Amino acid sequence: MARRIALVIALGIAGAAAALLLLFHYPISLTDPVEVTIRRGESTKEIAASLDDSGLLRSRRLFRWWAALRGFDRDLHPGRYKFEGKISMSDLLDSLRNRAAVVVRVTIPEGWTIAEMAPYLADQLGFDSASFVAVTGDKALLSKYGVPNHTLEGYLLPDTYEFYWGVEATDVVARMADAMAATLNDTLRARIKELGWSVHEALTLASMIEAEATVEAEHPRISAVFHNRLRTGMLLQCDPTVIYGMGGLPDGRSLLRGDLDHPSPYNTYINAGLPPGPIGNPGVESIQAALYPDSTDEYYFVADGAGGHIFTRSLDEHNNARVTVKRRQNGR
Protein backbone atom coordinates (compact mmCIF):
# COMPACT_ATOMS: atom_id res chain seq x y z
CA MET A 1 0.00 0.00 0.00
CA ALA A 2 2.80 2.38 0.97
CA ARG A 3 4.59 1.62 -2.28
CA ARG A 4 1.43 2.37 -4.23
CA ILE A 5 1.01 5.70 -2.45
CA ALA A 6 4.64 6.57 -3.08
CA LEU A 7 4.19 5.71 -6.75
CA VAL A 8 1.10 7.88 -7.00
CA ILE A 9 2.94 10.76 -5.35
CA ALA A 10 5.93 10.30 -7.63
CA LEU A 11 3.69 10.24 -10.69
CA GLY A 12 1.92 13.33 -9.44
CA ILE A 13 5.19 15.17 -8.97
CA ALA A 14 6.40 14.04 -12.38
CA GLY A 15 3.16 15.15 -13.94
CA ALA A 16 3.32 18.56 -12.26
CA ALA A 17 6.91 18.99 -13.34
CA ALA A 18 6.00 18.04 -16.89
CA ALA A 19 3.13 20.51 -16.86
CA LEU A 20 5.38 23.28 -15.56
CA LEU A 21 8.03 22.43 -18.15
CA LEU A 22 5.41 22.49 -20.90
CA LEU A 23 4.11 25.82 -19.62
CA PHE A 24 7.63 27.21 -19.63
CA HIS A 25 8.28 26.16 -23.22
CA TYR A 26 4.76 26.67 -24.60
CA PRO A 27 4.73 29.91 -26.61
CA ILE A 28 2.44 32.91 -26.46
CA SER A 29 1.31 34.19 -29.86
CA LEU A 30 1.78 37.95 -30.20
CA THR A 31 -0.58 39.86 -32.48
CA ASP A 32 1.78 42.84 -32.71
CA PRO A 33 5.48 43.27 -31.95
CA VAL A 34 6.21 44.09 -28.31
CA GLU A 35 9.17 46.19 -27.14
CA VAL A 36 10.40 45.95 -23.55
CA THR A 37 13.15 47.96 -21.86
CA ILE A 38 15.17 46.24 -19.14
CA ARG A 39 17.10 48.78 -17.12
CA ARG A 40 20.49 48.31 -15.55
CA GLY A 41 20.29 47.02 -11.99
CA GLU A 42 16.74 45.65 -12.23
CA SER A 43 16.04 42.50 -10.21
CA THR A 44 14.55 39.33 -11.67
CA LYS A 45 11.31 40.30 -9.94
CA GLU A 46 11.26 43.68 -11.66
CA ILE A 47 12.17 42.12 -15.01
CA ALA A 48 9.35 39.58 -14.65
CA ALA A 49 6.92 42.40 -13.86
CA SER A 50 7.96 44.31 -17.01
CA LEU A 51 7.58 41.22 -19.18
CA ASP A 52 4.22 40.36 -17.62
CA ASP A 53 2.91 43.92 -17.99
CA SER A 54 3.79 43.70 -21.68
CA GLY A 55 1.76 40.50 -22.07
CA LEU A 56 4.74 38.19 -22.49
CA LEU A 57 4.35 35.93 -19.46
CA ARG A 58 1.80 33.44 -18.22
CA SER A 59 3.32 33.46 -14.75
CA ARG A 60 5.76 35.89 -13.14
CA ARG A 61 6.48 33.39 -10.38
CA LEU A 62 7.31 30.60 -12.82
CA PHE A 63 9.64 32.88 -14.77
CA ARG A 64 11.50 33.86 -11.59
CA TRP A 65 11.57 30.27 -10.32
CA TRP A 66 12.95 28.89 -13.59
CA ALA A 67 15.55 31.66 -13.90
CA ALA A 68 16.76 30.94 -10.35
CA LEU A 69 16.71 27.18 -10.86
CA ARG A 70 18.91 27.46 -13.96
CA GLY A 71 21.18 30.05 -12.37
CA PHE A 72 20.18 32.64 -14.96
CA ASP A 73 18.79 35.21 -12.54
CA ARG A 74 22.18 36.93 -12.24
CA ASP A 75 22.88 36.76 -15.96
CA LEU A 76 20.08 38.83 -17.48
CA HIS A 77 21.31 41.84 -19.45
CA PRO A 78 19.75 45.29 -19.64
CA GLY A 79 18.69 46.53 -23.02
CA ARG A 80 15.77 47.31 -25.28
CA TYR A 81 14.27 44.06 -26.58
CA LYS A 82 11.74 43.50 -29.33
CA PHE A 83 9.61 40.35 -29.46
CA GLU A 84 7.18 39.24 -32.14
CA GLY A 85 5.40 36.15 -33.41
CA LYS A 86 5.47 33.25 -30.97
CA ILE A 87 7.52 33.62 -27.81
CA SER A 88 7.91 31.32 -24.79
CA MET A 89 9.39 31.98 -21.36
CA SER A 90 12.36 29.91 -22.45
CA ASP A 91 12.82 32.18 -25.47
CA LEU A 92 12.59 35.26 -23.26
CA LEU A 93 15.27 34.01 -20.90
CA ASP A 94 17.56 33.08 -23.78
CA SER A 95 17.15 36.55 -25.29
CA LEU A 96 17.96 38.29 -22.02
CA ARG A 97 20.91 36.00 -21.32
CA ASN A 98 22.39 36.31 -24.81
CA ARG A 99 21.69 40.04 -24.99
CA ALA A 100 19.65 39.72 -28.18
CA ALA A 101 18.62 43.33 -27.71
CA VAL A 102 17.70 45.93 -30.27
CA VAL A 103 20.78 47.74 -31.56
CA VAL A 104 20.62 51.52 -31.24
CA ARG A 105 22.33 53.55 -33.95
CA VAL A 106 23.67 56.93 -32.84
CA THR A 107 25.25 59.61 -35.02
CA ILE A 108 27.63 62.18 -33.56
CA PRO A 109 28.03 65.26 -35.82
CA GLU A 110 31.51 66.62 -36.48
CA GLY A 111 32.46 69.38 -34.09
CA TRP A 112 30.18 68.40 -31.22
CA THR A 113 31.62 68.99 -27.78
CA ILE A 114 31.43 66.49 -24.94
CA ALA A 115 28.77 68.70 -23.36
CA GLU A 116 26.67 68.32 -26.52
CA MET A 117 27.26 64.58 -26.82
CA ALA A 118 26.36 63.74 -23.22
CA PRO A 119 22.59 64.46 -23.17
CA TYR A 120 22.06 63.01 -26.65
CA LEU A 121 23.85 59.74 -25.90
CA ALA A 122 22.23 59.49 -22.47
CA ASP A 123 18.79 59.79 -24.04
CA GLN A 124 19.54 57.30 -26.80
CA LEU A 125 21.44 54.70 -24.78
CA GLY A 126 19.96 54.87 -21.30
CA PHE A 127 22.79 56.04 -19.07
CA ASP A 128 23.18 59.20 -17.00
CA SER A 129 24.68 62.11 -18.94
CA ALA A 130 26.81 63.08 -15.93
CA SER A 131 28.44 59.65 -16.00
CA PHE A 132 29.50 60.20 -19.62
CA VAL A 133 31.09 63.55 -18.77
CA ALA A 134 32.80 62.03 -15.74
CA VAL A 135 34.27 59.18 -17.80
CA THR A 136 35.77 61.63 -20.32
CA GLY A 137 37.81 63.08 -17.47
CA ASP A 138 38.95 59.73 -16.06
CA LYS A 139 42.69 59.89 -15.40
CA ALA A 140 43.31 56.30 -16.45
CA LEU A 141 41.68 56.91 -19.83
CA LEU A 142 43.52 60.20 -20.30
CA SER A 143 46.77 58.37 -19.67
CA LYS A 144 45.81 55.48 -21.97
CA TYR A 145 45.19 57.80 -24.92
CA GLY A 146 48.09 60.13 -24.14
CA VAL A 147 45.93 63.18 -23.50
CA PRO A 148 47.86 66.03 -21.82
CA ASN A 149 44.65 67.69 -20.69
CA HIS A 150 41.91 67.16 -18.11
CA THR A 151 39.37 65.89 -20.63
CA LEU A 152 39.05 63.74 -23.75
CA GLU A 153 37.58 66.69 -25.65
CA GLY A 154 38.82 66.40 -29.23
CA TYR A 155 39.74 62.71 -28.86
CA LEU A 156 36.28 61.22 -29.54
CA LEU A 157 35.71 60.59 -33.23
CA PRO A 158 32.37 61.87 -34.56
CA ASP A 159 30.77 59.04 -36.53
CA THR A 160 27.79 56.69 -36.59
CA TYR A 161 27.99 53.94 -33.99
CA GLU A 162 25.84 51.01 -32.95
CA PHE A 163 25.37 50.12 -29.30
CA TYR A 164 22.95 48.14 -27.18
CA TRP A 165 20.60 50.26 -25.10
CA GLY A 166 21.86 50.21 -21.51
CA VAL A 167 25.52 50.12 -22.49
CA GLU A 168 27.94 51.58 -19.95
CA ALA A 169 29.14 55.13 -20.60
CA THR A 170 32.72 53.86 -20.21
CA ASP A 171 32.24 51.49 -23.17
CA VAL A 172 30.87 54.29 -25.36
CA VAL A 173 33.74 56.64 -24.56
CA ALA A 174 36.34 53.92 -25.13
CA ARG A 175 34.78 52.98 -28.47
CA MET A 176 34.87 56.58 -29.71
CA ALA A 177 38.38 57.19 -28.40
CA ASP A 178 39.62 53.98 -30.02
CA ALA A 179 38.06 55.13 -33.31
CA MET A 180 39.94 58.43 -33.12
CA ALA A 181 43.19 56.63 -32.29
CA ALA A 182 42.70 54.37 -35.32
CA THR A 183 41.97 57.39 -37.53
CA LEU A 184 45.32 58.88 -36.55
CA ASN A 185 47.18 56.23 -38.51
CA ASP A 186 50.92 55.99 -39.07
CA THR A 187 50.78 58.29 -42.10
CA LEU A 188 49.00 61.07 -40.22
CA ARG A 189 51.22 60.65 -37.17
CA ALA A 190 54.28 60.93 -39.40
CA ARG A 191 52.86 64.13 -40.89
CA ILE A 192 52.22 65.52 -37.40
CA LYS A 193 55.85 64.81 -36.52
CA GLU A 194 56.99 66.41 -39.78
CA LEU A 195 55.16 69.61 -38.81
CA GLY A 196 56.88 69.56 -35.43
CA TRP A 197 53.56 69.25 -33.64
CA SER A 198 52.02 66.94 -31.09
CA VAL A 199 48.82 64.98 -31.64
CA HIS A 200 47.19 67.31 -29.12
CA GLU A 201 48.12 70.39 -31.13
CA ALA A 202 46.92 68.79 -34.37
CA LEU A 203 43.54 67.92 -32.87
CA THR A 204 43.26 71.38 -31.34
CA LEU A 205 43.72 73.07 -34.71
CA ALA A 206 41.43 70.53 -36.37
CA SER A 207 38.70 71.35 -33.86
CA MET A 208 39.01 75.05 -34.68
CA ILE A 209 38.76 74.35 -38.40
CA GLU A 210 35.71 72.18 -37.72
CA ALA A 211 34.05 74.97 -35.76
CA GLU A 212 34.69 77.58 -38.46
CA ALA A 213 34.03 75.60 -41.65
CA THR A 214 30.53 74.99 -42.96
CA VAL A 215 31.55 74.15 -46.53
CA GLU A 216 33.69 71.03 -46.81
CA ALA A 217 35.81 72.40 -49.63
CA GLU A 218 36.91 75.31 -47.42
CA HIS A 219 38.52 73.20 -44.69
CA PRO A 220 42.08 73.28 -46.17
CA ARG A 221 41.78 76.99 -46.96
CA ILE A 222 40.71 77.90 -43.42
CA SER A 223 43.58 75.73 -42.21
CA ALA A 224 45.96 77.73 -44.37
CA VAL A 225 44.86 80.98 -42.73
CA PHE A 226 45.55 79.55 -39.28
CA HIS A 227 48.88 78.10 -40.38
CA ASN A 228 49.93 81.46 -41.84
CA ARG A 229 48.98 83.27 -38.66
CA LEU A 230 50.80 80.77 -36.45
CA ARG A 231 53.90 81.02 -38.60
CA THR A 232 54.02 84.83 -38.40
CA GLY A 233 52.99 85.11 -34.75
CA MET A 234 49.59 86.69 -35.37
CA LEU A 235 46.75 86.09 -32.99
CA LEU A 236 44.44 83.38 -34.37
CA GLN A 237 41.30 85.38 -33.47
CA CYS A 238 38.97 82.40 -33.80
CA ASP A 239 35.47 83.24 -32.53
CA PRO A 240 34.55 79.66 -31.58
CA THR A 241 37.47 79.52 -29.12
CA VAL A 242 35.98 82.51 -27.30
CA ILE A 243 32.58 80.86 -27.17
CA TYR A 244 34.08 77.61 -25.87
CA GLY A 245 35.99 79.47 -23.17
CA MET A 246 32.73 81.13 -22.11
CA GLY A 247 31.04 77.74 -21.77
CA GLY A 248 28.73 78.63 -24.64
CA LEU A 249 26.66 81.72 -25.30
CA PRO A 250 23.81 82.54 -22.89
CA ASP A 251 20.31 82.11 -24.33
CA GLY A 252 21.78 81.20 -27.71
CA ARG A 253 22.66 84.82 -28.52
CA SER A 254 25.34 85.83 -31.03
CA LEU A 255 28.90 86.63 -30.05
CA LEU A 256 29.29 90.30 -29.07
CA ARG A 257 32.33 92.51 -29.47
CA GLY A 258 32.65 92.72 -25.69
CA ASP A 259 32.90 88.94 -25.49
CA LEU A 260 36.22 89.07 -27.31
CA ASP A 261 37.83 90.31 -24.08
CA HIS A 262 36.46 87.41 -22.02
CA PRO A 263 39.30 86.17 -19.78
CA SER A 264 39.89 82.55 -20.73
CA PRO A 265 42.95 80.55 -21.79
CA TYR A 266 40.89 79.49 -24.82
CA ASN A 267 40.35 83.06 -26.02
CA THR A 268 42.57 83.40 -29.10
CA TYR A 269 41.88 87.14 -29.29
CA ILE A 270 43.92 87.73 -26.14
CA ASN A 271 46.21 84.67 -26.06
CA ALA A 272 48.82 83.90 -28.69
CA GLY A 273 49.09 80.52 -30.37
CA LEU A 274 46.75 77.58 -30.08
CA PRO A 275 44.35 77.27 -27.14
CA PRO A 276 45.15 74.70 -24.39
CA GLY A 277 43.19 71.97 -26.14
CA PRO A 278 40.48 71.12 -28.65
CA ILE A 279 37.21 73.07 -28.53
CA GLY A 280 35.20 70.19 -29.95
CA ASN A 281 35.64 66.81 -31.57
CA PRO A 282 36.83 67.13 -35.18
CA GLY A 283 35.94 64.85 -38.05
CA VAL A 284 38.35 63.22 -40.47
CA GLU A 285 38.15 66.04 -43.06
CA SER A 286 39.15 68.67 -40.50
CA ILE A 287 42.03 66.54 -39.23
CA GLN A 288 43.29 66.08 -42.79
CA ALA A 289 42.93 69.82 -43.42
CA ALA A 290 44.85 70.70 -40.25
CA LEU A 291 47.78 68.60 -41.45
CA TYR A 292 47.56 69.41 -45.16
CA PRO A 293 46.53 73.07 -45.56
CA ASP A 294 46.18 74.80 -48.89
CA SER A 295 49.17 76.84 -50.03
CA THR A 296 47.93 80.44 -49.85
CA ASP A 297 49.04 83.84 -48.61
CA GLU A 298 45.67 84.56 -47.00
CA TYR A 299 45.45 85.69 -43.38
CA TYR A 300 41.77 86.53 -43.00
CA PHE A 301 38.31 85.18 -43.67
CA VAL A 302 34.80 86.37 -42.93
CA ALA A 303 31.48 84.54 -43.25
CA ASP A 304 29.79 85.55 -46.48
CA GLY A 305 26.26 85.04 -45.14
CA ALA A 306 25.57 82.20 -47.58
CA GLY A 307 27.36 79.40 -45.73
CA GLY A 308 30.87 80.05 -47.00
CA HIS A 309 33.62 82.59 -46.39
CA ILE A 310 35.44 85.41 -48.18
CA PHE A 311 39.20 84.96 -47.87
CA THR A 312 41.60 87.89 -48.05
CA ARG A 313 45.32 88.61 -47.76
CA SER A 314 45.40 91.96 -45.95
CA LEU A 315 43.50 93.73 -43.19
CA ASP A 316 42.24 96.36 -45.66
CA GLU A 317 40.85 93.63 -47.93
CA HIS A 318 39.31 91.94 -44.91
CA ASN A 319 37.58 95.12 -43.76
CA ASN A 320 36.25 95.71 -47.28
CA ALA A 321 34.92 92.15 -47.33
CA ARG A 322 33.13 92.72 -44.02
CA VAL A 323 31.50 95.88 -45.42
CA THR A 324 30.43 93.93 -48.52
CA VAL A 325 28.83 91.21 -46.39
CA LYS A 326 27.04 93.74 -44.20
CA ARG A 327 25.62 95.55 -47.22
CA ARG A 328 24.52 92.26 -48.70
CA GLN A 329 22.76 91.35 -45.46
CA ASN A 330 21.04 94.75 -45.40
CA GLY A 331 19.91 94.30 -48.99
CA ARG A 332 22.01 97.12 -50.36
Coordinates of C-alpha atoms in Angstrom, one line a residue:
M1 CA 0.0 0.0 0.0
A2 CA 2.8 2.4 1.0
R3 CA 4.6 1.6 -2.3
R4 CA 1.4 2.4 -4.2
I5 CA 1.0 5.7 -2.4
A6 CA 4.6 6.6 -3.1
L7 CA 4.2 5.7 -6.8
V8 CA 1.1 7.9 -7.0
I9 CA 2.9 10.8 -5.3
A10 CA 5.9 10.3 -7.6
L11 CA 3.7 10.2 -10.7
G12 CA 1.9 13.3 -9.4
I13 CA 5.2 15.2 -9.0
A14 CA 6.4 14.0 -12.4
G15 CA 3.2 15.2 -13.9
A16 CA 3.3 18.6 -12.3
A17 CA 6.9 19.0 -13.3
A18 CA 6.0 18.0 -16.9
A19 CA 3.1 20.5 -16.9
L20 CA 5.4 23.3 -15.6
L21 CA 8.0 22.4 -18.2
L22 CA 5.4 22.5 -20.9
L23 CA 4.1 25.8 -19.6
F24 CA 7.6 27.2 -19.6
H25 CA 8.3 26.2 -23.2
Y26 CA 4.8 26.7 -24.6
P27 CA 4.7 29.9 -26.6
I28 CA 2.4 32.9 -26.5
S29 CA 1.3 34.2 -29.9
L30 CA 1.8 37.9 -30.2
T31 CA -0.6 39.9 -32.5
D32 CA 1.8 42.8 -32.7
P33 CA 5.5 43.3 -32.0
V34 CA 6.2 44.1 -28.3
E35 CA 9.2 46.2 -27.1
V36 CA 10.4 45.9 -23.6
T37 CA 13.2 48.0 -21.9
I38 CA 15.2 46.2 -19.1
R39 CA 17.1 48.8 -17.1
R40 CA 20.5 48.3 -15.5
G41 CA 20.3 47.0 -12.0
E42 CA 16.7 45.7 -12.2
S43 CA 16.0 42.5 -10.2
T44 CA 14.6 39.3 -11.7
K45 CA 11.3 40.3 -9.9
E46 CA 11.3 43.7 -11.7
I47 CA 12.2 42.1 -15.0
A48 CA 9.4 39.6 -14.7
A49 CA 6.9 42.4 -13.9
S50 CA 8.0 44.3 -17.0
L51 CA 7.6 41.2 -19.2
D52 CA 4.2 40.4 -17.6
D53 CA 2.9 43.9 -18.0
S54 CA 3.8 43.7 -21.7
G55 CA 1.8 40.5 -22.1
L56 CA 4.7 38.2 -22.5
L57 CA 4.3 35.9 -19.5
R58 CA 1.8 33.4 -18.2
S59 CA 3.3 33.5 -14.8
R60 CA 5.8 35.9 -13.1
R61 CA 6.5 33.4 -10.4
L62 CA 7.3 30.6 -12.8
F63 CA 9.6 32.9 -14.8
R64 CA 11.5 33.9 -11.6
W65 CA 11.6 30.3 -10.3
W66 CA 12.9 28.9 -13.6
A67 CA 15.5 31.7 -13.9
A68 CA 16.8 30.9 -10.4
L69 CA 16.7 27.2 -10.9
R70 CA 18.9 27.5 -14.0
G71 CA 21.2 30.0 -12.4
F72 CA 20.2 32.6 -15.0
D73 CA 18.8 35.2 -12.5
R74 CA 22.2 36.9 -12.2
D75 CA 22.9 36.8 -16.0
L76 CA 20.1 38.8 -17.5
H77 CA 21.3 41.8 -19.5
P78 CA 19.7 45.3 -19.6
G79 CA 18.7 46.5 -23.0
R80 CA 15.8 47.3 -25.3
Y81 CA 14.3 44.1 -26.6
K82 CA 11.7 43.5 -29.3
F83 CA 9.6 40.3 -29.5
E84 CA 7.2 39.2 -32.1
G85 CA 5.4 36.2 -33.4
K86 CA 5.5 33.2 -31.0
I87 CA 7.5 33.6 -27.8
S88 CA 7.9 31.3 -24.8
M89 CA 9.4 32.0 -21.4
S90 CA 12.4 29.9 -22.4
D91 CA 12.8 32.2 -25.5
L92 CA 12.6 35.3 -23.3
L93 CA 15.3 34.0 -20.9
D94 CA 17.6 33.1 -23.8
S95 CA 17.2 36.6 -25.3
L96 CA 18.0 38.3 -22.0
R97 CA 20.9 36.0 -21.3
N98 CA 22.4 36.3 -24.8
R99 CA 21.7 40.0 -25.0
A100 CA 19.6 39.7 -28.2
A101 CA 18.6 43.3 -27.7
V102 CA 17.7 45.9 -30.3
V103 CA 20.8 47.7 -31.6
V104 CA 20.6 51.5 -31.2
R105 CA 22.3 53.6 -34.0
V106 CA 23.7 56.9 -32.8
T107 CA 25.3 59.6 -35.0
I108 CA 27.6 62.2 -33.6
P109 CA 28.0 65.3 -35.8
E110 CA 31.5 66.6 -36.5
G111 CA 32.5 69.4 -34.1
W112 CA 30.2 68.4 -31.2
T113 CA 31.6 69.0 -27.8
I114 CA 31.4 66.5 -24.9
A115 CA 28.8 68.7 -23.4
E116 CA 26.7 68.3 -26.5
M117 CA 27.3 64.6 -26.8
A118 CA 26.4 63.7 -23.2
P119 CA 22.6 64.5 -23.2
Y120 CA 22.1 63.0 -26.7
L121 CA 23.8 59.7 -25.9
A122 CA 22.2 59.5 -22.5
D123 CA 18.8 59.8 -24.0
Q124 CA 19.5 57.3 -26.8
L125 CA 21.4 54.7 -24.8
G126 CA 20.0 54.9 -21.3
F127 CA 22.8 56.0 -19.1
D128 CA 23.2 59.2 -17.0
S129 CA 24.7 62.1 -18.9
A130 CA 26.8 63.1 -15.9
S131 CA 28.4 59.7 -16.0
F132 CA 29.5 60.2 -19.6
V133 CA 31.1 63.6 -18.8
A134 CA 32.8 62.0 -15.7
V135 CA 34.3 59.2 -17.8
T136 CA 35.8 61.6 -20.3
G137 CA 37.8 63.1 -17.5
D138 CA 38.9 59.7 -16.1
K139 CA 42.7 59.9 -15.4
A140 CA 43.3 56.3 -16.4
L141 CA 41.7 56.9 -19.8
L142 CA 43.5 60.2 -20.3
S143 CA 46.8 58.4 -19.7
K144 CA 45.8 55.5 -22.0
Y145 CA 45.2 57.8 -24.9
G146 CA 48.1 60.1 -24.1
V147 CA 45.9 63.2 -23.5
P148 CA 47.9 66.0 -21.8
N149 CA 44.6 67.7 -20.7
H150 CA 41.9 67.2 -18.1
T151 CA 39.4 65.9 -20.6
L152 CA 39.1 63.7 -23.7
E153 CA 37.6 66.7 -25.7
G154 CA 38.8 66.4 -29.2
Y155 CA 39.7 62.7 -28.9
L156 CA 36.3 61.2 -29.5
L157 CA 35.7 60.6 -33.2
P158 CA 32.4 61.9 -34.6
D159 CA 30.8 59.0 -36.5
T160 CA 27.8 56.7 -36.6
Y161 CA 28.0 53.9 -34.0
E162 CA 25.8 51.0 -32.9
F163 CA 25.4 50.1 -29.3
Y164 CA 23.0 48.1 -27.2
W165 CA 20.6 50.3 -25.1
G166 CA 21.9 50.2 -21.5
V167 CA 25.5 50.1 -22.5
E168 CA 27.9 51.6 -19.9
A169 CA 29.1 55.1 -20.6
T170 CA 32.7 53.9 -20.2
D171 CA 32.2 51.5 -23.2
V172 CA 30.9 54.3 -25.4
V173 CA 33.7 56.6 -24.6
A174 CA 36.3 53.9 -25.1
R175 CA 34.8 53.0 -28.5
M176 CA 34.9 56.6 -29.7
A177 CA 38.4 57.2 -28.4
D178 CA 39.6 54.0 -30.0
A179 CA 38.1 55.1 -33.3
M180 CA 39.9 58.4 -33.1
A181 CA 43.2 56.6 -32.3
A182 CA 42.7 54.4 -35.3
T183 CA 42.0 57.4 -37.5
L184 CA 45.3 58.9 -36.5
N185 CA 47.2 56.2 -38.5
D186 CA 50.9 56.0 -39.1
T187 CA 50.8 58.3 -42.1
L188 CA 49.0 61.1 -40.2
R189 CA 51.2 60.7 -37.2
A190 CA 54.3 60.9 -39.4
R191 CA 52.9 64.1 -40.9
I192 CA 52.2 65.5 -37.4
K193 CA 55.9 64.8 -36.5
E194 CA 57.0 66.4 -39.8
L195 CA 55.2 69.6 -38.8
G196 CA 56.9 69.6 -35.4
W197 CA 53.6 69.3 -33.6
S198 CA 52.0 66.9 -31.1
V199 CA 48.8 65.0 -31.6
H200 CA 47.2 67.3 -29.1
E201 CA 48.1 70.4 -31.1
A202 CA 46.9 68.8 -34.4
L203 CA 43.5 67.9 -32.9
T204 CA 43.3 71.4 -31.3
L205 CA 43.7 73.1 -34.7
A206 CA 41.4 70.5 -36.4
S207 CA 38.7 71.4 -33.9
M208 CA 39.0 75.1 -34.7
I209 CA 38.8 74.4 -38.4
E210 CA 35.7 72.2 -37.7
A211 CA 34.1 75.0 -35.8
E212 CA 34.7 77.6 -38.5
A213 CA 34.0 75.6 -41.6
T214 CA 30.5 75.0 -43.0
V215 CA 31.5 74.2 -46.5
E216 CA 33.7 71.0 -46.8
A217 CA 35.8 72.4 -49.6
E218 CA 36.9 75.3 -47.4
H219 CA 38.5 73.2 -44.7
P220 CA 42.1 73.3 -46.2
R221 CA 41.8 77.0 -47.0
I222 CA 40.7 77.9 -43.4
S223 CA 43.6 75.7 -42.2
A224 CA 46.0 77.7 -44.4
V225 CA 44.9 81.0 -42.7
F226 CA 45.5 79.6 -39.3
H227 CA 48.9 78.1 -40.4
N228 CA 49.9 81.5 -41.8
R229 CA 49.0 83.3 -38.7
L230 CA 50.8 80.8 -36.5
R231 CA 53.9 81.0 -38.6
T232 CA 54.0 84.8 -38.4
G233 CA 53.0 85.1 -34.7
M234 CA 49.6 86.7 -35.4
L235 CA 46.8 86.1 -33.0
L236 CA 44.4 83.4 -34.4
Q237 CA 41.3 85.4 -33.5
C238 CA 39.0 82.4 -33.8
D239 CA 35.5 83.2 -32.5
P240 CA 34.5 79.7 -31.6
T241 CA 37.5 79.5 -29.1
V242 CA 36.0 82.5 -27.3
I243 CA 32.6 80.9 -27.2
Y244 CA 34.1 77.6 -25.9
G245 CA 36.0 79.5 -23.2
M246 CA 32.7 81.1 -22.1
G247 CA 31.0 77.7 -21.8
G248 CA 28.7 78.6 -24.6
L249 CA 26.7 81.7 -25.3
P250 CA 23.8 82.5 -22.9
D251 CA 20.3 82.1 -24.3
G252 CA 21.8 81.2 -27.7
R253 CA 22.7 84.8 -28.5
S254 CA 25.3 85.8 -31.0
L255 CA 28.9 86.6 -30.0
L256 CA 29.3 90.3 -29.1
R257 CA 32.3 92.5 -29.5
G258 CA 32.6 92.7 -25.7
D259 CA 32.9 88.9 -25.5
L260 CA 36.2 89.1 -27.3
D261 CA 37.8 90.3 -24.1
H262 CA 36.5 87.4 -22.0
P263 CA 39.3 86.2 -19.8
S264 CA 39.9 82.6 -20.7
P265 CA 43.0 80.5 -21.8
Y266 CA 40.9 79.5 -24.8
N267 CA 40.3 83.1 -26.0
T268 CA 42.6 83.4 -29.1
Y269 CA 41.9 87.1 -29.3
I270 CA 43.9 87.7 -26.1
N271 CA 46.2 84.7 -26.1
A272 CA 48.8 83.9 -28.7
G273 CA 49.1 80.5 -30.4
L274 CA 46.7 77.6 -30.1
P275 CA 44.3 77.3 -27.1
P276 CA 45.1 74.7 -24.4
G277 CA 43.2 72.0 -26.1
P278 CA 40.5 71.1 -28.7
I279 CA 37.2 73.1 -28.5
G280 CA 35.2 70.2 -30.0
N281 CA 35.6 66.8 -31.6
P282 CA 36.8 67.1 -35.2
G283 CA 35.9 64.8 -38.0
V284 CA 38.3 63.2 -40.5
E285 CA 38.1 66.0 -43.1
S286 CA 39.1 68.7 -40.5
I287 CA 42.0 66.5 -39.2
Q288 CA 43.3 66.1 -42.8
A289 CA 42.9 69.8 -43.4
A290 CA 44.8 70.7 -40.3
L291 CA 47.8 68.6 -41.5
Y292 CA 47.6 69.4 -45.2
P293 CA 46.5 73.1 -45.6
D294 CA 46.2 74.8 -48.9
S295 CA 49.2 76.8 -50.0
T296 CA 47.9 80.4 -49.9
D297 CA 49.0 83.8 -48.6
E298 CA 45.7 84.6 -47.0
Y299 CA 45.5 85.7 -43.4
Y300 CA 41.8 86.5 -43.0
F301 CA 38.3 85.2 -43.7
V302 CA 34.8 86.4 -42.9
A303 CA 31.5 84.5 -43.3
D304 CA 29.8 85.6 -46.5
G305 CA 26.3 85.0 -45.1
A306 CA 25.6 82.2 -47.6
G307 CA 27.4 79.4 -45.7
G308 CA 30.9 80.0 -47.0
H309 CA 33.6 82.6 -46.4
I310 CA 35.4 85.4 -48.2
F311 CA 39.2 85.0 -47.9
T312 CA 41.6 87.9 -48.1
R313 CA 45.3 88.6 -47.8
S314 CA 45.4 92.0 -46.0
L315 CA 43.5 93.7 -43.2
D316 CA 42.2 96.4 -45.7
E317 CA 40.8 93.6 -47.9
H318 CA 39.3 91.9 -44.9
N319 CA 37.6 95.1 -43.8
N320 CA 36.3 95.7 -47.3
A321 CA 34.9 92.1 -47.3
R322 CA 33.1 92.7 -44.0
V323 CA 31.5 95.9 -45.4
T324 CA 30.4 93.9 -48.5
V325 CA 28.8 91.2 -46.4
K326 CA 27.0 93.7 -44.2
R327 CA 25.6 95.6 -47.2
R328 CA 24.5 92.3 -48.7
Q329 CA 22.8 91.4 -45.5
N330 CA 21.0 94.7 -45.4
G331 CA 19.9 94.3 -49.0
R332 CA 22.0 97.1 -50.4

